[in-house]
XYZ file of C-alpha atoms in Angstrom:
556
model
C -4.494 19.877 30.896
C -1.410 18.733 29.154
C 1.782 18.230 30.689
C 4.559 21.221 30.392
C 7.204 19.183 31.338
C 8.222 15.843 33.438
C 10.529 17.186 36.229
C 10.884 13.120 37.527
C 10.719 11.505 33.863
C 9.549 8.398 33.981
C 11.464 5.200 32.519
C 10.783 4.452 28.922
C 9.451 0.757 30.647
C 7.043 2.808 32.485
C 5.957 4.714 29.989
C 5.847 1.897 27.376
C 3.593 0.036 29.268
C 0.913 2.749 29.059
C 0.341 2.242 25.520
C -0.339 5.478 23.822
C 0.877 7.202 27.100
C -2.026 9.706 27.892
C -1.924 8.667 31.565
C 1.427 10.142 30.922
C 1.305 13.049 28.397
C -1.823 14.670 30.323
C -5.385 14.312 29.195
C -7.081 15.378 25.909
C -8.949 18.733 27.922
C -8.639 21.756 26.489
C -5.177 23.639 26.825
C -5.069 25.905 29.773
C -7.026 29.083 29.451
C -4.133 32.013 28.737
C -3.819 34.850 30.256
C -6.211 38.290 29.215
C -3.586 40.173 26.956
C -1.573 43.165 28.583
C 0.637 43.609 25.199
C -2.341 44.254 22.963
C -1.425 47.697 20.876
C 2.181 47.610 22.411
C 4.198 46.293 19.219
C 6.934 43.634 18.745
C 9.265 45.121 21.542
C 6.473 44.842 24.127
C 7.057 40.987 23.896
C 10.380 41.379 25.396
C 8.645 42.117 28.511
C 6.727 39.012 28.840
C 7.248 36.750 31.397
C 5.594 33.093 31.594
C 6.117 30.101 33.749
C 9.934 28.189 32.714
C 10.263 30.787 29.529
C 12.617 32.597 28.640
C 12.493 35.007 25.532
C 16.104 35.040 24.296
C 15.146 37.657 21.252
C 12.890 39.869 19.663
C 13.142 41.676 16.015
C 10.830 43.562 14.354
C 10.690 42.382 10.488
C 9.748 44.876 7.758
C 7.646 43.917 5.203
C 10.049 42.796 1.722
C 8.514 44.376 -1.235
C 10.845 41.996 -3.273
C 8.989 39.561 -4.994
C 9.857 36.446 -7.006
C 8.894 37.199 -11.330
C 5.921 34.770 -10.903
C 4.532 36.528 -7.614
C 1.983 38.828 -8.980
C 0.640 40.921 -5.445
C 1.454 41.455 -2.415
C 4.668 41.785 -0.272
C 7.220 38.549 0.180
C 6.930 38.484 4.031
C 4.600 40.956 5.399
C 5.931 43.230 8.282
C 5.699 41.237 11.551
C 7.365 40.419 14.387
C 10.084 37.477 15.649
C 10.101 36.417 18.919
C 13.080 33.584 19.580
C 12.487 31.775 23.187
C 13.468 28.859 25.588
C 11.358 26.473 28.358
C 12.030 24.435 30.578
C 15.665 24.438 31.253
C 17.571 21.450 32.666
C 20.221 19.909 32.401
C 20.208 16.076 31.256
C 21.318 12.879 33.079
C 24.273 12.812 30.872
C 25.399 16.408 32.011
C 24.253 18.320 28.932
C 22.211 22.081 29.136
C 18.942 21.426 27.271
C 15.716 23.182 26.497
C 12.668 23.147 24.407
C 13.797 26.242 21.701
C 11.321 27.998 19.469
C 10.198 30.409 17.309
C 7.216 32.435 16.757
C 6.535 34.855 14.427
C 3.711 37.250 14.400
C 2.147 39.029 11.725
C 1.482 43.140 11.874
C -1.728 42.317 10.186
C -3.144 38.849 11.216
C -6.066 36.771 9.806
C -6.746 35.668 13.372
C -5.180 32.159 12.221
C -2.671 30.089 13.716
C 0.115 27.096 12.577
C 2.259 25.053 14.128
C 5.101 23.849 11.661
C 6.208 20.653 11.850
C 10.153 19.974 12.189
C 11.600 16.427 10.639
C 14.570 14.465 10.884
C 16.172 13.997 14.728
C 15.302 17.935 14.765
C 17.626 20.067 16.853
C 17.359 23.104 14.990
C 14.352 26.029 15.021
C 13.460 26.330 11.555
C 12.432 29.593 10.224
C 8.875 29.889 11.503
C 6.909 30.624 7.969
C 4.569 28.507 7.647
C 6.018 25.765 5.565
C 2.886 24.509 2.719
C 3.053 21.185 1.343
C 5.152 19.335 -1.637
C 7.066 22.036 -3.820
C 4.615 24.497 -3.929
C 7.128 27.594 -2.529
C 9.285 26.815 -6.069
C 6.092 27.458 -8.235
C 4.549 30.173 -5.619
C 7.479 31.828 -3.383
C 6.287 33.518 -0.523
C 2.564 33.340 -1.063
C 2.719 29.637 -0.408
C 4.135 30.219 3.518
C 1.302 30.847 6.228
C 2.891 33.671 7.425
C 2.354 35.430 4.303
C -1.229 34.551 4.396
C -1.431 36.804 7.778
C -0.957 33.341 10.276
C 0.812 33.714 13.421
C 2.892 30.656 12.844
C 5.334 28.343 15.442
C 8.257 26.134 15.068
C 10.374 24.153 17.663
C 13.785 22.363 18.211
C 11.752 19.298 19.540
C 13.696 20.213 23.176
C 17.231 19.117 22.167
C 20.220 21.706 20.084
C 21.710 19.471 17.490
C 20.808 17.160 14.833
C 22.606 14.058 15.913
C 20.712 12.004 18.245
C 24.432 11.249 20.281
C 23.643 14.579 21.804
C 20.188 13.525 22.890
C 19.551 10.249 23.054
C 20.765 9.223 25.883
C 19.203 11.245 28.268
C 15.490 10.006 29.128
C 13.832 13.430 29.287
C 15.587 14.569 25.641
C 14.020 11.208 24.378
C 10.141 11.981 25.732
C 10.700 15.701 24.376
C 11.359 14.741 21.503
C 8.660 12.159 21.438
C 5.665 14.607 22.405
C 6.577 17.200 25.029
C 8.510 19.661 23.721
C 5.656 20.240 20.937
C 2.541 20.475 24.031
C 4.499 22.998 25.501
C 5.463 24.780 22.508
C 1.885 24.633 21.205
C 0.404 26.571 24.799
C 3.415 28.709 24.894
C 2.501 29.935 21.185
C -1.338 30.254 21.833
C -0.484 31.972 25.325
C 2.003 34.750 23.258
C -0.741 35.542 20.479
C -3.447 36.030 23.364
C -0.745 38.787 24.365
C 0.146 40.057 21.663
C -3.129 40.569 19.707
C -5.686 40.619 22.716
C -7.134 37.183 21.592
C -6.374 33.716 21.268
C -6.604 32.089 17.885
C -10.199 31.409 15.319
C -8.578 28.553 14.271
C -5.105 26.080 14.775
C -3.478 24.371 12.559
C -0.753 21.436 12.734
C 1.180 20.728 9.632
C 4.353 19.087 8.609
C 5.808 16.125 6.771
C 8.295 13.342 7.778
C 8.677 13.771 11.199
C 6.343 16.399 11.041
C 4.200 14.238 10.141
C 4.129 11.967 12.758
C 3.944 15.085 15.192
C 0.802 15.900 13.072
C -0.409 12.356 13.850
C 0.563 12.703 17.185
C -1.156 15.752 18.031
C -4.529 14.486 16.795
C -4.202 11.254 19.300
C -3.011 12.811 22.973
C -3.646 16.399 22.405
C -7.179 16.648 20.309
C -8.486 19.975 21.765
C -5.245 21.620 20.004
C -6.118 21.724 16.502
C -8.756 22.207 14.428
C -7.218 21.016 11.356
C -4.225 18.864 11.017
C -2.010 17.970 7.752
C 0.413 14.925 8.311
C 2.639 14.556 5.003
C 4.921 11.413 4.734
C 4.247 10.933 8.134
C 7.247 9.091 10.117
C 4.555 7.015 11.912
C 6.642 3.820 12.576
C 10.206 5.565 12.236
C 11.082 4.321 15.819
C 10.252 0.606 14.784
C 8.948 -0.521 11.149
C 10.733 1.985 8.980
C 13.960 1.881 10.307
C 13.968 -2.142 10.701
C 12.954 -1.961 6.684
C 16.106 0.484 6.831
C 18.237 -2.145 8.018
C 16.385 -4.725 6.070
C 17.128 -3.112 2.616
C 20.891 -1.745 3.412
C 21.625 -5.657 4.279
C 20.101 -6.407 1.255
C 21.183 -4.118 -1.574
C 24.578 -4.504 0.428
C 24.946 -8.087 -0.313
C 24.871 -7.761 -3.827
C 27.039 -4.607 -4.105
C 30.378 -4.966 -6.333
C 33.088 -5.414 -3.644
C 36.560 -2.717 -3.808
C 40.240 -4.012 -4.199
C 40.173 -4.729 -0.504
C 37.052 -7.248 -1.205
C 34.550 -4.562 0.687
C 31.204 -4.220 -0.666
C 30.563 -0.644 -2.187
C 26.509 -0.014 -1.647
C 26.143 2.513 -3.901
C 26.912 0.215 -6.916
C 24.318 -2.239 -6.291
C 22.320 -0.705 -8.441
C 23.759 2.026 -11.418
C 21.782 4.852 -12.985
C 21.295 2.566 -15.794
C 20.140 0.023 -13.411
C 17.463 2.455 -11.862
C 15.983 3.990 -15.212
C 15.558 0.597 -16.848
C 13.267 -0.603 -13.399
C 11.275 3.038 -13.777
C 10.953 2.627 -17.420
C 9.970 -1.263 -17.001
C 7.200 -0.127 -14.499
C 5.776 2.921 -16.573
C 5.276 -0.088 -19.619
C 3.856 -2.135 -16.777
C 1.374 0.160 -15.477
C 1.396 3.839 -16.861
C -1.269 2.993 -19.400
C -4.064 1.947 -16.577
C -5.013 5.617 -15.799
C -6.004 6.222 -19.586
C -2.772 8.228 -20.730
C 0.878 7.116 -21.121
C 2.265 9.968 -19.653
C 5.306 9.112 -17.249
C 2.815 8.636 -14.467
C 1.261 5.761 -12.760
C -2.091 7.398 -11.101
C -3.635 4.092 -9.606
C -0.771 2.382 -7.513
C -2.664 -0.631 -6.354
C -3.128 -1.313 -10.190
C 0.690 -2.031 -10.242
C 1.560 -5.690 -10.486
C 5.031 -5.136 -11.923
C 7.740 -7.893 -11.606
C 11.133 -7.188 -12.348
C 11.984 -10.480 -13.223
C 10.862 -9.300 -16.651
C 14.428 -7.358 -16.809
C 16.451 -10.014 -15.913
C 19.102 -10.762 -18.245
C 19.438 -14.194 -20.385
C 23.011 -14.136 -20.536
C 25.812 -11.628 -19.341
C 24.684 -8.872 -17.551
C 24.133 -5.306 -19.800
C 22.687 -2.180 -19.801
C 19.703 -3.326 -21.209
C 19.090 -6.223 -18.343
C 19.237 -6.905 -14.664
C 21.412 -9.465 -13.130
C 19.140 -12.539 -11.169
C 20.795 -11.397 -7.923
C 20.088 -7.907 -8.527
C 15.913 -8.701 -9.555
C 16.403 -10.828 -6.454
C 17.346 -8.214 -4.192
C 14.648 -6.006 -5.426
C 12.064 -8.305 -4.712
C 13.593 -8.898 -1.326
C 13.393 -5.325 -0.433
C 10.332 -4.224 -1.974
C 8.457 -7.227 -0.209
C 9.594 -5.657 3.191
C 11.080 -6.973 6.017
C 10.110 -10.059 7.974
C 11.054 -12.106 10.398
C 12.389 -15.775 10.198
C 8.650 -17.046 11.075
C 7.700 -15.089 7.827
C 6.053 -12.127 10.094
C 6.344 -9.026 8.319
C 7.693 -6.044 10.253
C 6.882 -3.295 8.359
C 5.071 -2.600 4.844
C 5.861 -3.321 1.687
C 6.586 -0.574 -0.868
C 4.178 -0.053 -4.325
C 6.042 0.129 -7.785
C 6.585 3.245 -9.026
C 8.658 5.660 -11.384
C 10.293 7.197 -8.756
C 12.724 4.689 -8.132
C 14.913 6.811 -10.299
C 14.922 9.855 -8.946
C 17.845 11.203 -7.084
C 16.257 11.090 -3.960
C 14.864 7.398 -3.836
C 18.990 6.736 -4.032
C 20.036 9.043 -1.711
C 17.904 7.065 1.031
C 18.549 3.748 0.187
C 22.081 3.712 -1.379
C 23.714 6.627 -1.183
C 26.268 7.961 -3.910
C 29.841 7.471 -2.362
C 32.339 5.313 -4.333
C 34.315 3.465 -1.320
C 33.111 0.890 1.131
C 32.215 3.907 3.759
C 28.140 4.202 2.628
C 26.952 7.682 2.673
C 23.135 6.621 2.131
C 20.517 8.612 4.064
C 19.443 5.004 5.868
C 23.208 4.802 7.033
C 23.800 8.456 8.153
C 20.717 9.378 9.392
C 18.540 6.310 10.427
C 21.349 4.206 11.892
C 22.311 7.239 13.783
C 18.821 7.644 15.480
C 18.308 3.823 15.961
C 21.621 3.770 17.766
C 20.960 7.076 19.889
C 17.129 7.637 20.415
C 15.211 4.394 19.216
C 17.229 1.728 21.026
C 16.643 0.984 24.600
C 18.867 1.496 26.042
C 21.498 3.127 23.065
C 23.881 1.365 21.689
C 26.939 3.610 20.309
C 28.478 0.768 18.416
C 25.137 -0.099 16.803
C 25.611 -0.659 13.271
C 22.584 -0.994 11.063
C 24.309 -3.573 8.466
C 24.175 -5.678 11.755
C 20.619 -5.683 13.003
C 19.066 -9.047 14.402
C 15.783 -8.938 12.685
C 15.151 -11.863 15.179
C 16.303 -10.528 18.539
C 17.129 -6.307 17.722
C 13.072 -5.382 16.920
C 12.850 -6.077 20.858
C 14.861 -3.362 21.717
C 12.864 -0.756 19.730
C 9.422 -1.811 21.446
C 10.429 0.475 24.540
C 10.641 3.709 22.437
C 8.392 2.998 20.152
C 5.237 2.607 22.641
C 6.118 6.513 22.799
C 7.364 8.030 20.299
C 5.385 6.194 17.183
C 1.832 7.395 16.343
C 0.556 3.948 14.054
C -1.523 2.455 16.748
C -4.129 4.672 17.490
C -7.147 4.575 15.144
C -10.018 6.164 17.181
C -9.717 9.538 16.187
C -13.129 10.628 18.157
C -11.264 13.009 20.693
C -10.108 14.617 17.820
C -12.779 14.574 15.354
C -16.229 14.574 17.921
C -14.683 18.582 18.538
C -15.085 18.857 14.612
C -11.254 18.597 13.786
C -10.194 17.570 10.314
C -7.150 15.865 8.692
C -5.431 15.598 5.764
C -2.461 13.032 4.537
C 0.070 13.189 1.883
C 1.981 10.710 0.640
C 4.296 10.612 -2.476
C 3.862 6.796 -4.263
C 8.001 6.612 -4.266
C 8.775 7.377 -0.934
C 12.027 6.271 -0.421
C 11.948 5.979 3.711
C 8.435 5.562 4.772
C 6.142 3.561 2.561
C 3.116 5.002 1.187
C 1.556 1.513 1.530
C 1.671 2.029 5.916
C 0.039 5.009 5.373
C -2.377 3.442 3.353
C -2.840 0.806 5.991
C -3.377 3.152 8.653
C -6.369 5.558 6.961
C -8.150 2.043 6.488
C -7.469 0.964 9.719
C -8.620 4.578 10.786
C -11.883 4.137 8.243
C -12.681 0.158 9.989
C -12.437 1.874 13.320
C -14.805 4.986 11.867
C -17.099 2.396 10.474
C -16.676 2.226 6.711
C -14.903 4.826 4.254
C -17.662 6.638 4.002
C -17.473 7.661 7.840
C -13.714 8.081 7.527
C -13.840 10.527 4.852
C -15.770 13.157 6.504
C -13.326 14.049 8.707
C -10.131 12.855 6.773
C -8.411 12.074 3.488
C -5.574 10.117 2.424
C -4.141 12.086 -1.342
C -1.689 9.800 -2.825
C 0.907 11.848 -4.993
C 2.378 9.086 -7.818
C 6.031 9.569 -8.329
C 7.058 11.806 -5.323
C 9.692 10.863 -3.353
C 10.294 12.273 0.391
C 7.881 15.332 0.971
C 8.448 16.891 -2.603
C 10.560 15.954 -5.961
C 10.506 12.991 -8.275
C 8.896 12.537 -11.419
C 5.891 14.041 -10.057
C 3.211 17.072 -9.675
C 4.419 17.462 -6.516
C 3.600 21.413 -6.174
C 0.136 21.279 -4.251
C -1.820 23.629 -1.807
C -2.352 21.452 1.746
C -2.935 24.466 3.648
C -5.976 26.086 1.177
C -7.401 22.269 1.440
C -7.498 22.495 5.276
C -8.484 26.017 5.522
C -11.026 25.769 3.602
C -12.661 22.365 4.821
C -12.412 23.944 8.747
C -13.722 26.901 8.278
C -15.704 26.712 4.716
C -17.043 23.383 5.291
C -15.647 22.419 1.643
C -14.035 19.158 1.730
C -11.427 18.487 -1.078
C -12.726 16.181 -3.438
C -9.318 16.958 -5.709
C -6.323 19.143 -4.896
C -4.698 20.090 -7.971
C -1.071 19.837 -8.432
C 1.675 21.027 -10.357
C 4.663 20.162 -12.089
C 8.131 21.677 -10.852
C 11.275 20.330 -11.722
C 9.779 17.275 -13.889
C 6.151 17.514 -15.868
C 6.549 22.089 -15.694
C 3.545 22.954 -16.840
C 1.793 19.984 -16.141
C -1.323 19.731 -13.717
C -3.415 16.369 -11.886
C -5.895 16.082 -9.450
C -4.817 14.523 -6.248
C -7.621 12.335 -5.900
C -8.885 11.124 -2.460
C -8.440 7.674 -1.436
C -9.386 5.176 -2.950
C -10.361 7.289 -5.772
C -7.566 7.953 -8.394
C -6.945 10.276 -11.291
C -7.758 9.056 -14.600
C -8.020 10.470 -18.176
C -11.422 11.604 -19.481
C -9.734 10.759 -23.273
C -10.064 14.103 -24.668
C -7.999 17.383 -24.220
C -4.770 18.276 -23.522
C -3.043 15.290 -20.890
C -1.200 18.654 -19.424
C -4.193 19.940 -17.980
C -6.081 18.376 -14.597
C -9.230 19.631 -15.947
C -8.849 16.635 -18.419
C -8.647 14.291 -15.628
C -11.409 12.925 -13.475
C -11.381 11.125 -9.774
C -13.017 7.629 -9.833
């Protein structure tokens, strides 16, 4: 069975060594059989009552059903009447003196479809997010509450990741809050959920489901490598599978690089932000729509086939002094540099390199890479958040005065090997446990991902497909759906409102695997619709009807 908890952790050298760890993280049998249910018919405040091994419920609320409903929610309530059930495991306090415990949430449906999800968190974690069932992309902002599992009748699941508090100071530096958060505060929370709805309803699940994006995703990913018996479908969206290594050293990579082209202050300090200006970011998009948007049939502000892309920005580099209109050489340098990826001095590369795409002028695609603030302090995401969990979680051991703008790309990868054997979930690509139980997967990934490359995920479904043998094999058990123009999980110039959780559903338990899943525009393209085509398929016009409508559009 899986492991609950590791009262002697074991060093991150131990565990490193065991390459994806499952001598450590328990085997891939089935969770353990729960208990017969003794709540069953006793409402929400019977769960106050229960009592399982290392849990403690800290609250329980019955939840009305809210007969408010957003204008473009036609039936049915916002949340359905169910029941909130707030608890801890596995209490102990850390080598560095600090109370922890794996916190969750579960929330349980008056009338359930007999389904179950796990939500995904993201970031370092720290906080239990509202257990609704998060969907994919943007879809709550077209859909409101119908797009949440919960309102679908699933008994859904969220978790902390076994640490309180999003910066990775606070639980880094204890072994046990590192291996938590790698993979064992989500087993646990995954058996303690399955043993409450056996309670609670008098039976344990039809069917599981894992999804989340970021580091959700990479949970997702996770989950189908050492736990395969959980889940019989699992959706990984922008999935953080090389955040402990690749990404962040491409992090590092492009803040040294954007950085050493950035206008300097009075005081002679470089000013990241101003590498690159609005301007500077709109002409690149617009020089990569003339590039490319054209190839899929339709200019239309998208590019649907990203491997089409050959785009070189040295075609906006100014011939004299640098304008509005041009790029400077250092600047087309720098973009090169960073959209290459990062390598090593031998020429190695250490992560992927990114595709071309319109999103590089969306908000978000900036607020990753170079942040907005006007002084020499950067306030990018890759400085606040990254550098934070490289110094905390990812190094071994931390490093508080780690500073990102400072990596060794030579001599600093080294020290993320440790953690990484752990916590990342690239290097397994024999999905079998997983998939010979009849378990099915679905990816996500916008094309302008600011922070993980859609190009690594690309790598790893055809790494997953060679180990399958072929595509073919591959794609009856999962699919890769490339979103052009998203950046990070949802936004962009995209149609990044799409149904993950209907695609899943119905491929488990309808046998219907999705050949398209149509998406919608939100804050760009409203109105719009595309098929999200399966890879290596992509979306193209048929040459007739309105280039609004997905109908017009074919996979090929």
């Amino acid at each position: 069975m899986g492991m609950h908890f590791l009262p002697k952790p074991m060093t991150l050298a131990v565990l490193g060594s065991l390459g994806i760890l499952c001598a450590a993280c328990g085997s891939n049998d089935d969770a353990p059989a729960v208990a017969s249910a003794i709540l069953s018919g006793s409402g929400c405040a019977g769960m106050e009552k229960i009592q399982l091994p290392n849990v403690t419920i800290r609250s329980v609320k019955e939840v009305a059903a809210d007969s408010t409903r957003p204008a473009n929610v036609t039936s049915g309530a916002f949340l359905p009447a169910h029941c909130v059930v707030t608890g801890a495991a596995d209490a102990y306090k850390g080598s560095d003196g600090v109370d922890r415990y794996i916190g969750f949430e579960l929330r349980l449906p008056k009338t359930w479809s007999g389904q179950f999800l796990f939500q995904g968190g993201g970031g370092n974690d720290g906080v239990i997010n509202p257990a609704l069932g998060t969907n994919t992309g943007a879809l709550a902002a077209l859909d409101g509450s119908n797009a949440y599992a919960l309102s679908r009748g699933f008994a859904v699941v969220s978790t902390d990741g076994g640490h309180q508090g999003t910066d990775a100071s606070v639980y880094g530096k204890d072994e046990r809050g590192r291996i938590d958060h790698a993979y064992n505060a989500y087993d646990r929370t995954a058996q303690i959920a399955k043993q409450m709805i056996n309670l609670y309803y008098g039976r344990t699940p039809d069917h599981s489901y894992f999804m989340g994006c970021s580091g959700g995703g990479r949970q997702a990913m996770m989950f189908s490598q050492r736990f395969p018996s959980y889940f019989d479908g699992i959706v990984a969206s922008a999935p953080a599978m090389r955040v402990a290594s690749g990404a962040s050293i491409s992090a590092a990579w492009e803040s040294q690089t954007y950085n050493a082209i950035a206008p300097r202050d009075a005081a002679g300090n470089p000013v990241l932000s101003r590498a690159f200006s609005e301007s500077d970011l709109n002409l690149v998009s617009n020089g990569v729509l003339a590039a490319c948007d054209a190839k899929d049939g339709v200019s239309d502000g998208m590019v649907q086939n990203p491997s089409s892309c050959q785009f070189d920005p040295a075609v906006l580099q100014c011939t004299g002094a640098k304008n509005d209109s041009c790029l400077s050489g250092e600047q087309v340098a720098a973009l090169k540099k960073g959209f290459a990826g990062p390598r090593n001095a031998a020429g190695t590369a250490l992560y992927a390199s990114w595709p071309w795409d319109a999103g590089i002028r969306a908000a978000d695609w900036r607020n990753w890479k170079l942040g907005t603030s006007t002084t020499a302090t950067p306030n990018s995401r890759f400085i606040t958040l990254i550098q934070n969990a490289m110094a905390y979680e990812f190094l071994t051991p931390y490093d508080a005065n780690f500073n990102i703008l400072n990596f060794d790309f030579e001599k600093d990868p080294q020290r993320l090997a440790a953690y990484s054997a752990i916590y990342d979930s690239y290097r397994t690509t024999d999905l079998t446990p997983y998939t010979s139980r009849g378990g099915k997967m679905l990816f996500f990934h916008g094309v302008s991902d600011p922070i993980f490359s859609s190009n690594d995920t690309v790598d790893y479904y055809q790494r997953v497909a060679a180990t399958a043998g072929g595509m073919d094999k591959a794609q009856s058990f999962a699919r890769l759906f490339l979103v052009p123009g998203m950046t990070h999980c949802s936004g962009g110039p995209a149609t990044d409102a799409y149904d993950g959780l209907a695609a899943i559903v119905n491929w488990v338990e309808k046998g219907a695997a999705p050949a398209s899943v149509t998406a919608r525009g939100t804050t760009a393209f409203p109105g719009r619709s595309r098929p999200l085509c399966p890879y290596p398929q992509s979306a193209r016009y048929k040459g007739t009807g309105s280039v609004e409508d997905a109908s017009n559009f074919v996979c090929e």
